[in-house]
Amino acid sequence: VQLVESGGGWVQTGGSLRLSCAPSGIRLSDYAIGWFRQAPGKEREAVSCISSNDGGKFYVDSVKGRFTITSDTAENTVYLQMNSLKPEDTAVYFCAATFRLGAKNMRMCPEERLYDYWGRGTQVTVSS
């Protein structure tokens, strides 16, 4: 199983980026995908999660209204559209997969112990 993130880069404050997470070896119909981020000197934190088979979604408060998570089961890819980016969004963004999350328990999205597979991350830098 491999998760590959892409779409990171450098953008000015207020700009947008779209991250992609493309798992191989697992299907989105069976696994929920979470996006996490880790800024320099800080702990990794959950950003958003999606369960494709029942539509469950989660967003951390700091990104609500700015980030949108979607999935394309035909392409087996999850997207994180990030708008109105701020310098505090600067971090390495990781996607991770778990079969333990669904709409009914999506509040547990931030629980890293639930995830079985992790990607290597993609850097997002937002300049002021």
Short mmCIF file of N, CA, C and O in Angstrom, two decimals:
data_model
loop_
_atom_site.label_atom_id
_atom_site.label_comp_id
_atom_site.label_asym_id
_atom_site.label_seq_id
_atom_site.Cartn_x
_atom_site.Cartn_y
_atom_site.Cartn_z
N VAL A 1 0.86 -1.19 0.00
CA VAL A 1 0.00 0.00 0.00
C VAL A 1 0.89 1.24 0.00
O VAL A 1 1.86 1.33 0.75
N GLN A 2 0.51 2.21 -0.81
CA GLN A 2 1.27 3.45 -0.89
C GLN A 2 0.31 4.61 -1.04
O GLN A 2 -0.66 4.53 -1.80
N LEU A 3 0.57 5.68 -0.31
CA LEU A 3 -0.20 6.91 -0.45
C LEU A 3 0.74 7.99 -0.95
O LEU A 3 1.79 8.22 -0.35
N VAL A 4 0.36 8.65 -2.02
CA VAL A 4 1.21 9.67 -2.61
C VAL A 4 0.47 11.00 -2.62
O VAL A 4 -0.60 11.12 -3.21
N GLU A 5 1.06 11.99 -1.94
CA GLU A 5 0.50 13.33 -1.94
C GLU A 5 1.15 14.16 -3.03
O GLU A 5 2.33 13.98 -3.35
N SER A 6 0.39 15.08 -3.57
CA SER A 6 0.93 16.02 -4.55
C SER A 6 0.13 17.31 -4.49
O SER A 6 -0.93 17.36 -3.85
N GLY A 7 0.66 18.34 -5.13
CA GLY A 7 -0.05 19.61 -5.21
C GLY A 7 0.46 20.69 -4.28
O GLY A 7 -0.03 21.83 -4.32
N GLY A 8 1.41 20.35 -3.44
CA GLY A 8 1.96 21.37 -2.57
C GLY A 8 2.78 22.38 -3.34
O GLY A 8 3.05 22.22 -4.53
N GLY A 9 3.15 23.45 -2.64
CA GLY A 9 3.94 24.48 -3.30
C GLY A 9 3.97 25.74 -2.48
O GLY A 9 3.63 25.76 -1.29
N TRP A 10 4.34 26.80 -3.15
CA TRP A 10 4.45 28.12 -2.52
C TRP A 10 3.35 29.01 -3.05
O TRP A 10 3.07 29.04 -4.26
N VAL A 11 2.71 29.75 -2.14
CA VAL A 11 1.63 30.64 -2.55
C VAL A 11 1.61 31.84 -1.60
O VAL A 11 2.06 31.74 -0.45
N GLN A 12 1.12 32.95 -2.07
CA GLN A 12 0.99 34.13 -1.22
C GLN A 12 -0.28 34.05 -0.38
O GLN A 12 -1.21 33.32 -0.71
N THR A 13 -0.30 34.82 0.68
CA THR A 13 -1.49 34.90 1.54
C THR A 13 -2.72 35.21 0.71
O THR A 13 -2.70 36.10 -0.15
N GLY A 14 -3.78 34.44 0.95
CA GLY A 14 -5.01 34.61 0.21
C GLY A 14 -5.11 33.72 -1.01
O GLY A 14 -6.19 33.64 -1.63
N GLY A 15 -4.02 33.06 -1.34
CA GLY A 15 -4.02 32.20 -2.52
C GLY A 15 -4.64 30.84 -2.26
O GLY A 15 -5.16 30.56 -1.16
N SER A 16 -4.59 29.99 -3.28
CA SER A 16 -5.22 28.67 -3.21
C SER A 16 -4.26 27.59 -3.70
O SER A 16 -3.39 27.86 -4.55
N LEU A 17 -4.44 26.41 -3.17
CA LEU A 17 -3.76 25.21 -3.64
C LEU A 17 -4.73 24.05 -3.54
O LEU A 17 -5.63 24.05 -2.69
N ARG A 18 -4.52 23.05 -4.39
CA ARG A 18 -5.30 21.82 -4.28
C ARG A 18 -4.35 20.66 -4.11
O ARG A 18 -3.52 20.37 -4.99
N LEU A 19 -4.47 19.99 -2.99
CA LEU A 19 -3.66 18.81 -2.72
C LEU A 19 -4.40 17.56 -3.18
O LEU A 19 -5.63 17.49 -3.10
N SER A 20 -3.63 16.57 -3.62
CA SER A 20 -4.19 15.29 -4.02
C SER A 20 -3.54 14.18 -3.20
O SER A 20 -2.36 14.25 -2.88
N CYS A 21 -4.34 13.18 -2.90
CA CYS A 21 -3.85 11.98 -2.23
C CYS A 21 -4.33 10.79 -3.05
O CYS A 21 -5.54 10.56 -3.16
N ALA A 22 -3.39 10.06 -3.62
CA ALA A 22 -3.72 8.94 -4.49
C ALA A 22 -3.20 7.65 -3.87
O ALA A 22 -2.01 7.34 -3.97
N PRO A 23 -4.08 6.89 -3.24
CA PRO A 23 -3.64 5.62 -2.66
C PRO A 23 -3.51 4.54 -3.73
O PRO A 23 -4.28 4.53 -4.71
N SER A 24 -2.57 3.66 -3.56
CA SER A 24 -2.47 2.46 -4.38
C SER A 24 -2.48 1.26 -3.45
O SER A 24 -1.90 1.30 -2.38
N GLY A 25 -3.20 0.23 -3.86
CA GLY A 25 -3.30 -0.96 -3.04
C GLY A 25 -4.50 -1.00 -2.13
O GLY A 25 -4.76 -2.02 -1.48
N ILE A 26 -5.22 0.11 -2.03
CA ILE A 26 -6.47 0.15 -1.27
C ILE A 26 -7.47 0.97 -2.07
O ILE A 26 -7.10 1.77 -2.93
N ARG A 27 -8.75 0.77 -1.77
CA ARG A 27 -9.81 1.49 -2.44
C ARG A 27 -10.48 2.47 -1.48
O ARG A 27 -10.67 2.17 -0.31
N LEU A 28 -10.86 3.62 -1.99
CA LEU A 28 -11.55 4.61 -1.16
C LEU A 28 -12.89 4.11 -0.67
O LEU A 28 -13.41 4.60 0.33
N SER A 29 -13.45 3.13 -1.35
CA SER A 29 -14.72 2.58 -0.89
C SER A 29 -14.55 1.82 0.42
O SER A 29 -15.54 1.58 1.14
N ASP A 30 -13.32 1.44 0.74
CA ASP A 30 -13.05 0.68 1.95
C ASP A 30 -12.34 1.48 3.03
O ASP A 30 -12.36 1.11 4.21
N TYR A 31 -11.68 2.57 2.62
CA TYR A 31 -10.85 3.33 3.55
C TYR A 31 -11.23 4.80 3.55
O TYR A 31 -11.48 5.39 2.51
N ALA A 32 -11.24 5.36 4.74
CA ALA A 32 -11.36 6.81 4.88
C ALA A 32 -9.96 7.41 4.79
O ALA A 32 -8.96 6.76 5.10
N ILE A 33 -9.93 8.64 4.34
CA ILE A 33 -8.66 9.35 4.18
C ILE A 33 -8.66 10.58 5.07
O ILE A 33 -9.63 11.35 5.11
N GLY A 34 -7.58 10.76 5.77
CA GLY A 34 -7.40 11.94 6.59
C GLY A 34 -6.23 12.76 6.08
O GLY A 34 -5.24 12.21 5.61
N TRP A 35 -6.36 14.07 6.17
CA TRP A 35 -5.26 14.98 5.90
C TRP A 35 -4.76 15.53 7.23
O TRP A 35 -5.55 16.00 8.05
N PHE A 36 -3.46 15.47 7.41
CA PHE A 36 -2.81 16.01 8.59
C PHE A 36 -1.74 17.00 8.14
O PHE A 36 -1.32 16.98 6.99
N ARG A 37 -1.30 17.84 9.06
CA ARG A 37 -0.20 18.75 8.73
C ARG A 37 0.70 18.92 9.93
O ARG A 37 0.27 18.79 11.08
N GLN A 38 1.95 19.21 9.64
CA GLN A 38 2.92 19.46 10.69
C GLN A 38 3.78 20.65 10.32
O GLN A 38 4.50 20.62 9.31
N ALA A 39 3.67 21.68 11.13
CA ALA A 39 4.48 22.87 10.94
C ALA A 39 5.79 22.72 11.71
O ALA A 39 5.86 21.95 12.68
N PRO A 40 6.82 23.45 11.33
CA PRO A 40 8.10 23.35 12.02
C PRO A 40 7.96 23.63 13.51
O PRO A 40 7.35 24.63 13.91
N GLY A 41 8.49 22.72 14.32
CA GLY A 41 8.45 22.91 15.76
C GLY A 41 7.11 22.62 16.42
O GLY A 41 6.95 22.86 17.63
N LYS A 42 6.17 22.14 15.64
CA LYS A 42 4.83 21.86 16.20
C LYS A 42 4.47 20.41 16.01
O LYS A 42 5.04 19.71 15.17
N GLU A 43 3.48 19.96 16.78
CA GLU A 43 2.98 18.61 16.63
C GLU A 43 2.11 18.50 15.38
O GLU A 43 1.51 19.48 14.93
N ARG A 44 2.04 17.31 14.86
CA ARG A 44 1.16 17.06 13.72
C ARG A 44 -0.29 17.19 14.17
O ARG A 44 -0.64 16.76 15.27
N GLU A 45 -1.12 17.78 13.31
CA GLU A 45 -2.52 17.96 13.64
C GLU A 45 -3.40 17.53 12.47
O GLU A 45 -3.00 17.62 11.31
N ALA A 46 -4.59 17.07 12.81
CA ALA A 46 -5.55 16.70 11.78
C ALA A 46 -6.13 17.95 11.15
O ALA A 46 -6.37 18.96 11.83
N VAL A 47 -6.35 17.91 9.86
CA VAL A 47 -6.94 19.01 9.12
C VAL A 47 -8.35 18.67 8.65
O VAL A 47 -9.30 19.41 8.89
N SER A 48 -8.48 17.52 8.01
CA SER A 48 -9.77 17.15 7.44
C SER A 48 -9.77 15.67 7.13
O SER A 48 -8.72 15.07 6.90
N CYS A 49 -10.96 15.06 7.12
CA CYS A 49 -11.10 13.65 6.80
C CYS A 49 -12.34 13.45 5.95
O CYS A 49 -13.30 14.24 6.03
N ILE A 50 -12.33 12.36 5.19
CA ILE A 50 -13.48 12.01 4.39
C ILE A 50 -13.64 10.50 4.34
O ILE A 50 -12.67 9.76 4.22
N SER A 51 -14.89 10.09 4.43
CA SER A 51 -15.25 8.69 4.26
C SER A 51 -16.08 8.61 2.99
O SER A 51 -17.23 9.05 2.95
N SER A 52 -15.52 8.08 1.93
CA SER A 52 -16.15 8.14 0.62
C SER A 52 -17.41 7.28 0.53
O SER A 52 -18.34 7.62 -0.20
N ASN A 53 -17.50 6.21 1.27
CA ASN A 53 -18.64 5.31 1.07
C ASN A 53 -19.90 5.78 1.78
O ASN A 53 -20.99 5.32 1.45
N ASP A 54 -19.78 6.69 2.76
CA ASP A 54 -20.99 7.19 3.41
C ASP A 54 -21.00 8.71 3.55
O ASP A 54 -21.89 9.26 4.20
N GLY A 55 -20.07 9.38 2.94
CA GLY A 55 -20.10 10.84 2.88
C GLY A 55 -19.66 11.57 4.12
O GLY A 55 -19.81 12.79 4.22
N GLY A 56 -19.15 10.86 5.10
CA GLY A 56 -18.71 11.51 6.32
C GLY A 56 -17.53 12.44 6.09
O GLY A 56 -16.62 12.11 5.34
N LYS A 57 -17.58 13.61 6.71
CA LYS A 57 -16.48 14.58 6.59
C LYS A 57 -16.20 15.22 7.94
O LYS A 57 -17.08 15.30 8.80
N PHE A 58 -14.97 15.67 8.08
CA PHE A 58 -14.54 16.37 9.28
C PHE A 58 -13.60 17.48 8.87
O PHE A 58 -12.79 17.30 7.96
N TYR A 59 -13.72 18.62 9.56
CA TYR A 59 -12.77 19.73 9.37
C TYR A 59 -12.38 20.25 10.75
O TYR A 59 -13.23 20.43 11.63
N VAL A 60 -11.11 20.54 10.92
CA VAL A 60 -10.69 21.22 12.14
C VAL A 60 -11.18 22.66 12.05
O VAL A 60 -11.34 23.22 10.96
N ASP A 61 -11.47 23.25 13.18
CA ASP A 61 -12.10 24.58 13.21
C ASP A 61 -11.30 25.62 12.41
O ASP A 61 -11.88 26.49 11.76
N SER A 62 -9.98 25.53 12.47
CA SER A 62 -9.15 26.57 11.85
C SER A 62 -9.24 26.60 10.33
O SER A 62 -8.80 27.58 9.72
N VAL A 63 -9.79 25.55 9.70
CA VAL A 63 -9.87 25.54 8.24
C VAL A 63 -11.30 25.54 7.73
O VAL A 63 -11.52 25.59 6.51
N LYS A 64 -12.27 25.49 8.62
CA LYS A 64 -13.68 25.48 8.20
C LYS A 64 -13.99 26.74 7.40
O LYS A 64 -13.62 27.84 7.78
N GLY A 65 -14.67 26.53 6.27
CA GLY A 65 -15.01 27.64 5.41
C GLY A 65 -13.93 28.00 4.41
O GLY A 65 -14.17 28.78 3.49
N ARG A 66 -12.73 27.47 4.58
CA ARG A 66 -11.62 27.75 3.67
C ARG A 66 -11.17 26.51 2.91
O ARG A 66 -10.77 26.61 1.74
N PHE A 67 -11.19 25.35 3.54
CA PHE A 67 -10.75 24.10 2.93
C PHE A 67 -11.97 23.24 2.61
O PHE A 67 -12.95 23.21 3.37
N THR A 68 -11.87 22.49 1.52
CA THR A 68 -12.92 21.56 1.12
C THR A 68 -12.29 20.23 0.74
O THR A 68 -11.38 20.19 -0.10
N ILE A 69 -12.78 19.16 1.35
CA ILE A 69 -12.28 17.82 1.03
C ILE A 69 -13.30 17.10 0.16
O ILE A 69 -14.51 17.18 0.41
N THR A 70 -12.81 16.47 -0.90
CA THR A 70 -13.66 15.70 -1.79
C THR A 70 -12.95 14.42 -2.18
O THR A 70 -11.74 14.29 -2.00
N SER A 71 -13.72 13.51 -2.73
CA SER A 71 -13.12 12.27 -3.21
C SER A 71 -13.68 11.91 -4.56
O SER A 71 -14.84 12.20 -4.86
N ASP A 72 -12.86 11.31 -5.38
CA ASP A 72 -13.26 10.80 -6.68
C ASP A 72 -12.97 9.31 -6.66
O ASP A 72 -11.83 8.88 -6.80
N THR A 73 -14.02 8.53 -6.45
CA THR A 73 -13.80 7.09 -6.31
C THR A 73 -13.38 6.45 -7.63
O THR A 73 -12.69 5.44 -7.63
N ALA A 74 -13.79 7.04 -8.74
CA ALA A 74 -13.38 6.48 -10.04
C ALA A 74 -11.88 6.62 -10.23
O ALA A 74 -11.22 5.72 -10.76
N GLU A 75 -11.33 7.75 -9.78
CA GLU A 75 -9.89 7.96 -9.86
C GLU A 75 -9.17 7.50 -8.60
O GLU A 75 -7.94 7.54 -8.55
N ASN A 76 -9.93 7.08 -7.60
CA ASN A 76 -9.37 6.65 -6.32
C ASN A 76 -8.44 7.71 -5.74
O ASN A 76 -7.30 7.43 -5.33
N THR A 77 -8.93 8.93 -5.74
CA THR A 77 -8.11 10.06 -5.30
C THR A 77 -8.94 10.97 -4.39
O THR A 77 -10.13 11.19 -4.65
N VAL A 78 -8.31 11.47 -3.36
CA VAL A 78 -8.93 12.45 -2.47
C VAL A 78 -8.24 13.79 -2.69
O VAL A 78 -7.02 13.86 -2.82
N TYR A 79 -9.06 14.85 -2.71
CA TYR A 79 -8.54 16.19 -2.93
C TYR A 79 -8.81 17.06 -1.70
O TYR A 79 -9.83 16.92 -1.03
N LEU A 80 -7.89 17.96 -1.45
CA LEU A 80 -8.09 18.97 -0.42
C LEU A 80 -7.89 20.33 -1.08
O LEU A 80 -6.77 20.73 -1.39
N GLN A 81 -9.01 21.00 -1.34
CA GLN A 81 -8.96 22.34 -1.91
C GLN A 81 -8.76 23.34 -0.79
O GLN A 81 -9.58 23.41 0.14
N MET A 82 -7.70 24.11 -0.88
CA MET A 82 -7.36 25.05 0.17
C MET A 82 -7.41 26.46 -0.39
O MET A 82 -6.62 26.81 -1.27
N ASN A 83 -8.35 27.24 0.11
CA ASN A 83 -8.53 28.62 -0.32
C ASN A 83 -8.22 29.58 0.82
O ASN A 83 -8.14 29.17 1.98
N SER A 84 -8.06 30.83 0.49
CA SER A 84 -7.79 31.88 1.48
C SER A 84 -6.67 31.46 2.43
O SER A 84 -6.78 31.58 3.66
N LEU A 85 -5.60 30.99 1.85
CA LEU A 85 -4.50 30.46 2.65
C LEU A 85 -3.83 31.55 3.48
O LEU A 85 -3.74 32.71 3.05
N LYS A 86 -3.38 31.14 4.65
CA LYS A 86 -2.74 32.04 5.60
C LYS A 86 -1.33 31.54 5.90
O LYS A 86 -1.07 30.33 5.76
N PRO A 87 -0.45 32.40 6.36
CA PRO A 87 0.90 31.93 6.72
C PRO A 87 0.87 30.78 7.74
O PRO A 87 1.73 29.90 7.69
N GLU A 88 -0.10 30.80 8.62
CA GLU A 88 -0.18 29.72 9.63
C GLU A 88 -0.60 28.38 9.04
O GLU A 88 -0.59 27.37 9.73
N ASP A 89 -0.97 28.35 7.77
CA ASP A 89 -1.25 27.08 7.09
C ASP A 89 0.04 26.43 6.57
O ASP A 89 0.00 25.29 6.08
N THR A 90 1.14 27.12 6.68
CA THR A 90 2.42 26.57 6.22
C THR A 90 2.78 25.32 7.02
O THR A 90 2.79 25.35 8.25
N ALA A 91 3.01 24.23 6.31
CA ALA A 91 3.30 22.95 6.98
C ALA A 91 3.58 21.90 5.91
O ALA A 91 3.34 22.13 4.72
N VAL A 92 4.03 20.75 6.37
CA VAL A 92 4.04 19.56 5.52
C VAL A 92 2.69 18.88 5.70
O VAL A 92 2.26 18.64 6.84
N TYR A 93 2.03 18.62 4.61
CA TYR A 93 0.71 18.00 4.64
C TYR A 93 0.83 16.52 4.28
O TYR A 93 1.43 16.17 3.25
N PHE A 94 0.23 15.69 5.12
CA PHE A 94 0.26 14.24 4.94
C PHE A 94 -1.16 13.72 4.75
O PHE A 94 -2.09 14.23 5.37
N CYS A 95 -1.31 12.69 3.94
CA CYS A 95 -2.57 11.98 3.94
C CYS A 95 -2.35 10.59 4.55
O CYS A 95 -1.24 10.05 4.51
N ALA A 96 -3.41 10.06 5.13
CA ALA A 96 -3.35 8.78 5.81
C ALA A 96 -4.66 8.04 5.57
O ALA A 96 -5.69 8.67 5.33
N ALA A 97 -4.62 6.72 5.67
CA ALA A 97 -5.79 5.90 5.38
C ALA A 97 -6.13 5.01 6.57
O ALA A 97 -5.24 4.48 7.24
N THR A 98 -7.43 4.87 6.79
CA THR A 98 -7.93 3.99 7.85
C THR A 98 -9.25 3.37 7.43
O THR A 98 -10.07 4.02 6.78
N PHE A 99 -9.49 2.13 7.83
CA PHE A 99 -10.79 1.52 7.59
C PHE A 99 -11.69 1.67 8.81
O PHE A 99 -12.82 1.18 8.82
N ARG A 100 -11.21 2.38 9.86
CA ARG A 100 -11.93 2.47 11.13
C ARG A 100 -12.83 3.69 11.24
O ARG A 100 -13.50 3.87 12.27
N LEU A 101 -12.84 4.53 10.25
CA LEU A 101 -13.64 5.75 10.31
C LEU A 101 -14.77 5.73 9.31
O LEU A 101 -14.62 5.25 8.19
N GLY A 102 -15.91 6.28 9.72
CA GLY A 102 -17.04 6.48 8.84
C GLY A 102 -17.82 7.67 9.34
O GLY A 102 -17.42 8.36 10.29
N ALA A 103 -18.96 7.92 8.72
CA ALA A 103 -19.76 9.09 9.07
C ALA A 103 -20.14 9.10 10.55
O ALA A 103 -20.20 10.15 11.18
N LYS A 104 -20.38 7.92 11.11
CA LYS A 104 -20.87 7.86 12.48
C LYS A 104 -19.81 8.21 13.52
O LYS A 104 -20.14 8.60 14.64
N ASN A 105 -18.55 8.04 13.19
CA ASN A 105 -17.49 8.34 14.16
C ASN A 105 -16.44 9.28 13.59
O ASN A 105 -15.29 9.26 14.02
N MET A 106 -16.84 10.13 12.65
CA MET A 106 -15.89 11.01 12.00
C MET A 106 -15.24 12.00 12.98
O MET A 106 -14.18 12.54 12.70
N ARG A 107 -15.86 12.20 14.13
CA ARG A 107 -15.27 13.07 15.14
C ARG A 107 -13.90 12.53 15.61
O ARG A 107 -13.11 13.25 16.20
N MET A 108 -13.63 11.26 15.34
CA MET A 108 -12.37 10.65 15.75
C MET A 108 -11.29 10.81 14.68
O MET A 108 -10.19 10.26 14.81
N CYS A 109 -11.58 11.57 13.66
CA CYS A 109 -10.61 11.84 12.59
C CYS A 109 -9.23 12.20 13.13
O CYS A 109 -8.23 11.73 12.59
N PRO A 110 -9.10 13.03 14.16
CA PRO A 110 -7.77 13.42 14.63
C PRO A 110 -6.96 12.32 15.33
O PRO A 110 -5.78 12.52 15.60
N GLU A 111 -7.57 11.17 15.58
CA GLU A 111 -6.89 10.10 16.31
C GLU A 111 -5.90 9.37 15.40
O GLU A 111 -6.26 8.46 14.65
N GLU A 112 -4.64 9.75 15.49
CA GLU A 112 -3.63 9.18 14.59
C GLU A 112 -3.48 7.67 14.75
O GLU A 112 -3.12 6.98 13.79
N ARG A 113 -3.78 7.16 15.93
CA ARG A 113 -3.62 5.72 16.18
C ARG A 113 -4.57 4.87 15.33
O ARG A 113 -4.37 3.67 15.20
N LEU A 114 -5.58 5.52 14.76
CA LEU A 114 -6.56 4.77 13.95
C LEU A 114 -6.08 4.51 12.53
O LEU A 114 -6.66 3.69 11.83
N TYR A 115 -5.02 5.19 12.12
CA TYR A 115 -4.61 5.13 10.73
C TYR A 115 -3.60 4.03 10.47
O TYR A 115 -2.68 3.80 11.26
N ASP A 116 -3.78 3.36 9.34
CA ASP A 116 -2.95 2.21 9.00
C ASP A 116 -1.80 2.56 8.04
O ASP A 116 -0.75 1.93 8.08
N TYR A 117 -2.06 3.53 7.19
CA TYR A 117 -1.06 3.86 6.16
C TYR A 117 -0.90 5.38 6.07
O TYR A 117 -1.89 6.11 6.19
N TRP A 118 0.32 5.80 5.82
CA TRP A 118 0.65 7.23 5.74
C TRP A 118 1.47 7.52 4.48
O TRP A 118 2.30 6.71 4.07
N GLY A 119 1.24 8.69 3.94
CA GLY A 119 2.08 9.17 2.85
C GLY A 119 3.30 9.89 3.41
O GLY A 119 3.44 10.05 4.63
N ARG A 120 4.16 10.35 2.51
CA ARG A 120 5.39 11.01 2.94
C ARG A 120 5.25 12.52 3.08
O ARG A 120 6.14 13.17 3.61
N GLY A 121 4.19 13.04 2.56
CA GLY A 121 3.93 14.46 2.76
C GLY A 121 4.29 15.34 1.58
O GLY A 121 5.10 14.96 0.73
N THR A 122 3.66 16.50 1.54
CA THR A 122 3.96 17.52 0.54
C THR A 122 4.00 18.87 1.23
O THR A 122 3.16 19.15 2.09
N GLN A 123 4.98 19.67 0.88
CA GLN A 123 5.19 20.95 1.56
C GLN A 123 4.26 22.02 1.02
O GLN A 123 4.13 22.20 -0.20
N VAL A 124 3.62 22.74 1.92
CA VAL A 124 2.82 23.92 1.58
C VAL A 124 3.43 25.11 2.30
O VAL A 124 3.60 25.09 3.52
N THR A 125 3.77 26.13 1.55
CA THR A 125 4.35 27.34 2.12
C THR A 125 3.52 28.54 1.71
O THR A 125 3.30 28.77 0.52
N VAL A 126 3.03 29.28 2.69
CA VAL A 126 2.23 30.47 2.44
C VAL A 126 3.00 31.67 2.95
O VAL A 126 3.30 31.78 4.13
N SER A 127 3.33 32.57 2.04
CA SER A 127 4.12 33.74 2.42
C SER A 127 3.21 34.92 2.72
O SER A 127 2.15 35.08 2.11
N SER A 128 3.64 35.75 3.64
CA SER A 128 2.85 36.92 4.02
C SER A 128 3.19 38.12 3.14
O SER A 128 4.13 38.10 2.37
#
